[in-house]
């Protein structure tokens, strides 16, 4: 068995969003699986419904690319690609949020240093 690697160029998100990509049962199944997995692994960052909406948006923004991946390599590659795009969007934001200190913590620290 030989494996052929193809160079698939990833397009940028277009101004037009193609929601019809979600009518494909394979794409819809992959979107749900990605959202479930992300909400399970990163539940403190993003809940299932939000992860689902973000994944749907990513797929619709790049519908021709999703269709090309599905045709060339199947749903497994679509799953991996969508998972990576969702992580790119949300984990960076989560890292920034984790460095923020709450108002209450800042206030307690300030009150403790005044004494």
N, CA and C of each residue as an Amber inpcrd file, in Angstrom:
protein
   345
   0.8480000  -1.1780000   0.0000000   0.0000000   0.0000000   0.0000000
   0.8910000   1.2390000   0.0000000   0.6630000   2.1120000  -0.9280000
   1.4280000   3.3500000  -0.9950000   0.5270000   4.5160000  -0.6530000
   1.1210000   5.4630000   0.0140000   0.3640000   6.6420000   0.4050000
   0.8490000   7.8100000  -0.4370000  -0.0890000   8.5330000  -0.9860000
   0.2520000   9.6830000  -1.7940000  -0.0900000  10.9480000  -1.0180000
   0.8950000  11.8100000  -0.8600000   0.6750000  13.0740000  -0.1850000
   0.3750000  14.1380000  -1.2240000  -0.6290000  14.9190000  -0.9540000
  -1.0190000  15.9700000  -1.8730000  -0.8380000  17.3070000  -1.2000000
  -0.3960000  18.2530000  -1.9580000  -0.2550000  19.6070000  -1.4350000
  -1.5780000  20.3290000  -1.6490000  -2.3100000  20.4990000  -0.5780000
  -3.5850000  21.1910000  -0.6480000  -3.3860000  22.5570000  -0.0410000
  -3.5820000  23.5610000  -0.8180000  -3.4050000  24.9260000  -0.3300000
  -4.6560000  25.3550000   0.4250000  -4.4370000  25.8710000   1.6020000
  -5.5510000  26.2950000   2.4440000  -5.9360000  27.7290000   2.1060000
  -7.1650000  27.9310000   1.6660000  -7.5850000  29.2840000   1.3310000
  -7.9170000  30.0940000   2.5740000  -7.8440000  31.3750000   2.4280000
  -8.2640000  32.2690000   3.5030000  -9.7850000  32.2850000   3.5480000
 -10.3320000  32.7150000   4.6710000 -11.7760000  32.8270000   4.7880000
 -12.2670000  33.8510000   3.7680000 -13.3240000  33.5080000   3.0780000
 -13.8380000  34.4250000   2.0770000 -14.9020000  35.3200000   2.6930000
 -15.2460000  36.3560000   1.9610000 -16.2850000  37.2740000   2.4420000
 -17.6480000  36.6000000   2.3790000 -17.7810000  35.6360000   1.4720000
 -19.0440000  34.9180000   1.3360000 -19.0130000  33.6560000   2.1890000
 -20.0880000  33.4270000   2.8940000 -20.1990000  32.2420000   3.7420000
 -21.1640000  31.2790000   3.0630000 -20.7530000  30.0380000   2.8960000
 -21.5510000  29.0220000   2.2140000 -22.0760000  28.0180000   3.2310000
 -23.3120000  28.2370000   3.6710000 -23.9070000  27.3770000   4.6930000
 -24.3100000  26.0170000   4.1450000 -24.3680000  25.8790000   2.8210000
 -24.8140000  24.6110000   2.2460000 -23.8370000  23.4680000   2.5210000
 -22.6150000  23.7880000   2.8810000 -21.6460000  22.7370000   3.1950000
 -22.1400000  21.8900000   4.3730000 -22.9700000  22.4720000   5.2100000
 -23.4650000  21.7460000   6.3870000 -24.5910000  20.7710000   6.0560000
 -25.0910000  20.7990000   4.8140000 -26.1270000  19.8370000   4.4280000
 -25.5370000  18.4620000   4.1560000 -24.2300000  18.4020000   3.9770000
 -23.5680000  17.1130000   3.7940000 -23.5340000  16.4020000   5.1450000
 -24.1070000  15.2070000   5.2310000 -24.1480000  14.5010000   6.5260000
 -22.7610000  14.2340000   7.1220000 -21.7730000  14.0080000   6.2740000
 -20.4230000  13.7670000   6.7980000 -19.8690000  15.0310000   7.4450000
 -20.0680000  16.1640000   6.8100000 -19.5810000  17.4270000   7.3660000
 -20.3070000  17.7230000   8.6700000 -21.6030000  17.5590000   8.6910000
 -22.3790000  17.8190000   9.9120000 -21.9150000  16.9100000  11.0500000
 -21.6790000  15.6460000  10.7500000 -21.1910000  14.7230000  11.7750000
 -19.8220000  15.1060000  12.3100000 -18.9450000  15.5230000  11.4180000
 -17.6030000  15.9360000  11.8320000 -17.6800000  17.1970000  12.6890000
 -18.5080000  18.1520000  12.2880000 -18.6620000  19.3980000  13.0540000
 -19.1250000  19.0880000  14.4750000 -20.1110000  18.2160000  14.6000000
 -20.6100000  17.8400000  15.9400000 -19.5310000  17.1310000  16.7550000
 -18.7770000  16.2450000  16.1140000 -17.7260000  15.5120000  16.8180000
 -16.6160000  16.4560000  17.2950000 -16.2380000  17.4050000  16.4620000
 -15.2030000  18.3660000  16.8470000 -15.6810000  19.2040000  18.0280000
 -16.9150000  19.6730000  17.9620000 -17.4620000  20.4970000  19.0550000
 -17.5540000  19.6920000  20.3490000 -17.9780000  18.4350000  20.2540000
 -18.0570000  17.5730000  21.4420000 -16.6840000  17.3550000  22.0490000
 -15.7270000  17.0310000  21.2100000 -14.3790000  16.7830000  21.7010000
 -13.7510000  18.0200000  22.3290000 -13.9550000  19.1510000  21.6990000
 -13.3720000  20.3810000  22.2220000 -14.0280000  20.7580000  23.5360000
 -15.3480000  20.6280000  23.6390000 -16.0180000  20.9840000  24.8960000
 -15.6450000  20.0090000  26.0140000 -15.3560000  18.7680000  25.6590000
 -14.9190000  17.7930000  26.6620000 -13.4980000  18.1150000  27.1390000
 -12.6160000  18.3940000  26.2110000 -11.2130000  18.6310000  26.5500000
 -10.9580000  20.0190000  27.1180000 -11.7270000  20.9950000  26.6830000
 -11.5020000  22.3910000  27.0760000 -12.7900000  23.0160000  27.5900000
 -13.5270000  22.2870000  28.3950000 -14.8270000  22.7280000  28.8820000
 -14.8050000  24.0300000  29.6470000 -13.7060000  24.3390000  30.3010000
 -13.6290000  25.6000000  31.0340000 -13.4400000  26.7790000  30.0920000
 -13.0270000  26.5030000  28.8840000 -12.7920000  27.5550000  27.9050000
 -14.0020000  27.7810000  27.0110000 -14.6300000  26.7090000  26.5850000
 -15.6970000  26.8100000  25.5990000 -16.7020000  25.6800000  25.8050000
 -17.9600000  26.0250000  25.9500000 -19.0120000  25.0190000  26.1030000
 -19.3830000  24.4460000  24.7400000 -20.1230000  23.3220000  24.7580000
 -20.4660000  22.6210000  23.5250000 -21.1790000  23.5240000  22.5240000
 -22.2020000  24.2300000  22.9470000 -22.9760000  25.0520000  22.0120000
 -22.1100000  26.1170000  21.3430000 -21.2440000  26.7400000  22.1090000
 -20.3410000  27.7440000  21.5530000 -19.3140000  27.1070000  20.6190000
 -18.7980000  25.9550000  21.0160000 -17.8310000  25.2480000  20.1710000
 -18.4920000  24.8250000  18.8620000 -19.7460000  24.3850000  18.9510000
 -20.4830000  23.9810000  17.7480000 -20.6680000  25.1740000  16.8140000
 -21.0890000  26.3020000  17.3510000 -21.2920000  27.4890000  16.5210000
 -19.9910000  27.9390000  15.8620000 -18.9100000  27.9290000  16.6050000
 -17.6250000  28.3320000  16.0400000 -17.1710000  27.3660000  14.9440000
 -17.3680000  26.0800000  15.1670000 -16.9680000  25.0860000  14.1750000
 -17.8040000  25.2000000  12.9100000 -19.0930000  25.4410000  13.0750000
 -19.9800000  25.6610000  11.9270000 -19.5100000  26.8700000  11.1280000
 -19.1740000  27.9200000  11.8180000 -18.7200000  29.1390000  11.1520000
 -17.4130000  28.9040000  10.3970000 -16.4810000  28.1980000  11.0030000
 -15.2050000  27.8930000  10.3370000 -15.4660000  27.0970000   9.0520000
 -16.3310000  26.0810000   9.1420000 -16.6330000  25.2540000   7.9670000
 -17.3270000  26.0680000   6.8800000 -18.2550000  26.9210000   7.2580000
 -19.0000000  27.7030000   6.2640000 -18.1310000  28.7810000   5.6220000
 -17.2060000  29.3420000   6.3770000 -16.3120000  30.3630000   5.8210000
 -15.3570000  29.7840000   4.7890000 -15.0360000  28.5210000   4.9330000
 -14.0810000  27.8720000   4.0200000 -14.6950000  26.6290000   3.3910000
 -15.9440000  26.7520000   2.9570000 -16.7030000  25.6220000   2.4200000
 -16.0240000  24.9270000   1.2390000 -15.4880000  25.6600000   0.2580000
 -14.8290000  24.9420000  -0.8520000 -13.6530000  24.0810000  -0.3760000
 -12.9030000  24.5900000   0.5940000 -11.7670000  23.8320000   1.1230000
 -12.2480000  22.5990000   1.8860000 -13.3070000  22.7340000   2.6550000
 -13.8670000  21.5970000   3.3930000 -14.3280000  20.5280000   2.4090000
 -15.0020000  20.9460000   1.3410000 -15.4490000  19.9790000   0.3240000
 -14.2570000  19.2960000  -0.3490000 -13.2120000  20.0620000  -0.6150000
 -12.0210000  19.4880000  -1.2460000 -11.3620000  18.4640000  -0.3190000
 -11.2300000  18.8140000   0.9620000 -10.6480000  17.8670000   1.9280000
 -11.4800000  16.5980000   2.0120000 -12.7870000  16.7590000   2.0520000
 -13.6880000  15.6170000   2.1630000 -13.5560000  14.7140000   0.9440000
 -13.4940000  15.3110000  -0.2390000 -13.3920000  14.5260000  -1.4670000
 -12.0320000  13.8480000  -1.5820000 -10.9720000  14.5600000  -1.2240000
  -9.6160000  14.0310000  -1.4020000  -9.1960000  13.0530000  -0.3100000
  -9.5920000  13.3200000   0.9290000  -9.0390000  12.5270000   2.0330000
 -10.0890000  11.9640000   2.9900000 -11.3120000  12.4200000   2.9070000
 -12.3550000  11.8730000   3.7670000 -12.5740000  12.6670000   5.0360000
 -13.5200000  12.2180000   5.8440000 -13.9170000  12.9720000   7.0390000
 -12.8420000  13.0490000   8.1220000 -11.9140000  12.1210000   8.1460000
 -10.8580000  12.1610000   9.1640000  -9.9960000  13.4030000   9.0570000
  -9.6260000  13.7660000   7.8450000  -8.8150000  14.9610000   7.6490000
  -9.6240000  16.2290000   7.9100000 -10.9030000  16.2020000   7.5590000
 -11.7730000  17.3520000   7.8510000 -11.8530000  17.5490000   9.3640000
 -11.9730000  16.4510000  10.1030000 -12.0200000  16.5140000  11.5650000
 -10.7450000  17.1350000  12.1180000  -9.6220000  16.6700000  11.6460000
  -8.3410000  17.1950000  12.1370000  -8.1840000  18.6760000  11.8000000
  -8.5280000  19.0420000  10.5810000  -8.3840000  20.4250000  10.1380000
  -9.2970000  21.3500000  10.9450000 -10.5670000  20.9570000  11.1270000
 -11.4970000  21.7830000  11.9090000 -11.0380000  21.8870000  13.3640000
 -10.5390000  20.7940000  13.9190000 -10.0490000  20.8220000  15.3040000
  -8.8920000  21.8030000  15.4500000  -7.9910000  21.7950000  14.4920000
  -6.8570000  22.7110000  14.5470000  -7.3030000  24.1580000  14.4120000
  -8.2440000  24.4220000  13.5270000  -8.7280000  25.8020000  13.3640000
  -9.4380000  26.2810000  14.6320000 -10.2210000  25.4200000  15.2580000
 -10.9180000  25.7980000  16.4810000  -9.9310000  26.0470000  17.6140000
  -8.9260000  25.2140000  17.7180000  -7.8990000  25.4320000  18.7410000
  -7.1400000  26.7300000  18.5010000  -6.8320000  27.0020000  17.2360000
  -6.1400000  28.2540000  16.9070000  -6.9450000  29.4600000  17.3870000
  -8.2420000  29.4220000  17.1830000  -9.0970000  30.5450000  17.5690000
  -9.2430000  30.6890000  19.0730000  -9.4510000  29.5720000  19.7600000
  -9.8640000  29.6570000  21.1560000  -8.7620000  29.4760000  22.1760000
  -7.7730000  28.6950000  21.8990000  -6.7460000  28.4850000  22.9180000
  -5.8800000  29.7190000  23.1120000  -5.6500000  30.4650000  22.0660000
  -4.8950000  31.7030000  22.2160000  -5.6460000  32.6540000  23.1300000
  -6.9370000  32.7720000  22.9080000  -7.7530000  33.6320000  23.7680000
  -7.7760000  33.1070000  25.2000000  -7.8550000  31.7960000  25.3650000
  -7.8740000  31.2100000  26.7080000  -6.5620000  31.4720000  27.4390000
  -5.4540000  31.4170000  26.7210000  -4.1600000  31.6950000  27.3470000
  -4.1020000  33.1390000  27.8290000  -4.6310000  34.0460000  27.0400000
  -4.6380000  35.4500000  27.4480000  -5.5420000  35.6610000  28.6680000
  -6.6880000  34.9970000  28.6670000  -7.6090000  35.1250000  29.8050000
  -7.0120000  34.5510000  31.0730000  -6.2230000  33.5060000  30.9540000
  -5.6720000  32.8720000  32.1540000  -4.6430000  33.7560000  32.8500000
  -4.0890000  34.7230000  32.1620000  -3.1170000  35.6160000  32.7860000
  -3.7730000  36.8130000  33.4580000  -5.0640000  36.9870000  33.2220000
  -5.7760000  38.1100000  33.8400000  -6.0470000  37.8160000  35.3160000
  -5.9670000  38.8400000  36.1280000  -6.2550000  38.7080000  37.5480000
  -7.5980000  39.3700000  37.8030000  -8.4460000  38.7040000  38.5550000
  -9.7770000  39.2410000  38.8110000  -9.7090000  40.5010000  39.6630000
 -10.7620000  41.2570000  39.6120000 -10.8670000  42.4740000  40.4100000
 -10.7540000  42.1410000  41.8990000 -11.4450000  41.0660000  42.3020000
 -11.4380000  40.6780000  43.7110000 -10.0290000  40.3170000  44.1880000
  -9.2990000  39.5710000  43.3810000  -7.9400000  39.1740000  43.7620000
  -7.0260000  40.3980000  43.8480000  -7.1770000  41.3070000  42.9270000
  -6.3730000  42.5310000  42.9510000  -6.7080000  43.3610000  44.1770000
  -7.9820000  43.4430000  44.4940000  -8.4200000  44.2220000  45.6610000
  -7.8960000  43.6060000  46.9560000  -8.0010000  42.2680000  47.0700000
  -7.4930000  41.6010000  48.2830000  -6.0020000  41.8320000  48.4250000
  -5.2830000  41.7480000  47.3350000  -3.8320000  41.9640000  47.3950000
  -3.5160000  43.3960000  47.8250000  -4.2840000  44.3410000  47.3100000
  -4.0540000  45.7490000  47.6640000  -4.4030000  46.0020000  49.1250000
  -5.4730000  45.4190000  49.6120000  -5.8730000  45.6140000  51.0100000
  -4.8540000  44.9730000  51.9480000  -4.3130000  43.8310000  51.5420000
  -3.3420000  43.1330000  52.3610000  -2.0120000  43.8930000  52.4290000
  -1.6630000  44.6040000  51.3910000  -0.3850000  45.3300000  51.3910000
  -0.4870000  46.6690000  52.1080000  -1.7210000  47.1660000  52.3200000
  -1.9030000  48.4630000  53.0120000  -1.6990000  48.3020000  54.5280000
  -1.8320000  47.1520000  55.0410000  -1.7840000  46.9480000  56.4840000
  -0.4320000  46.7810000  56.9990000
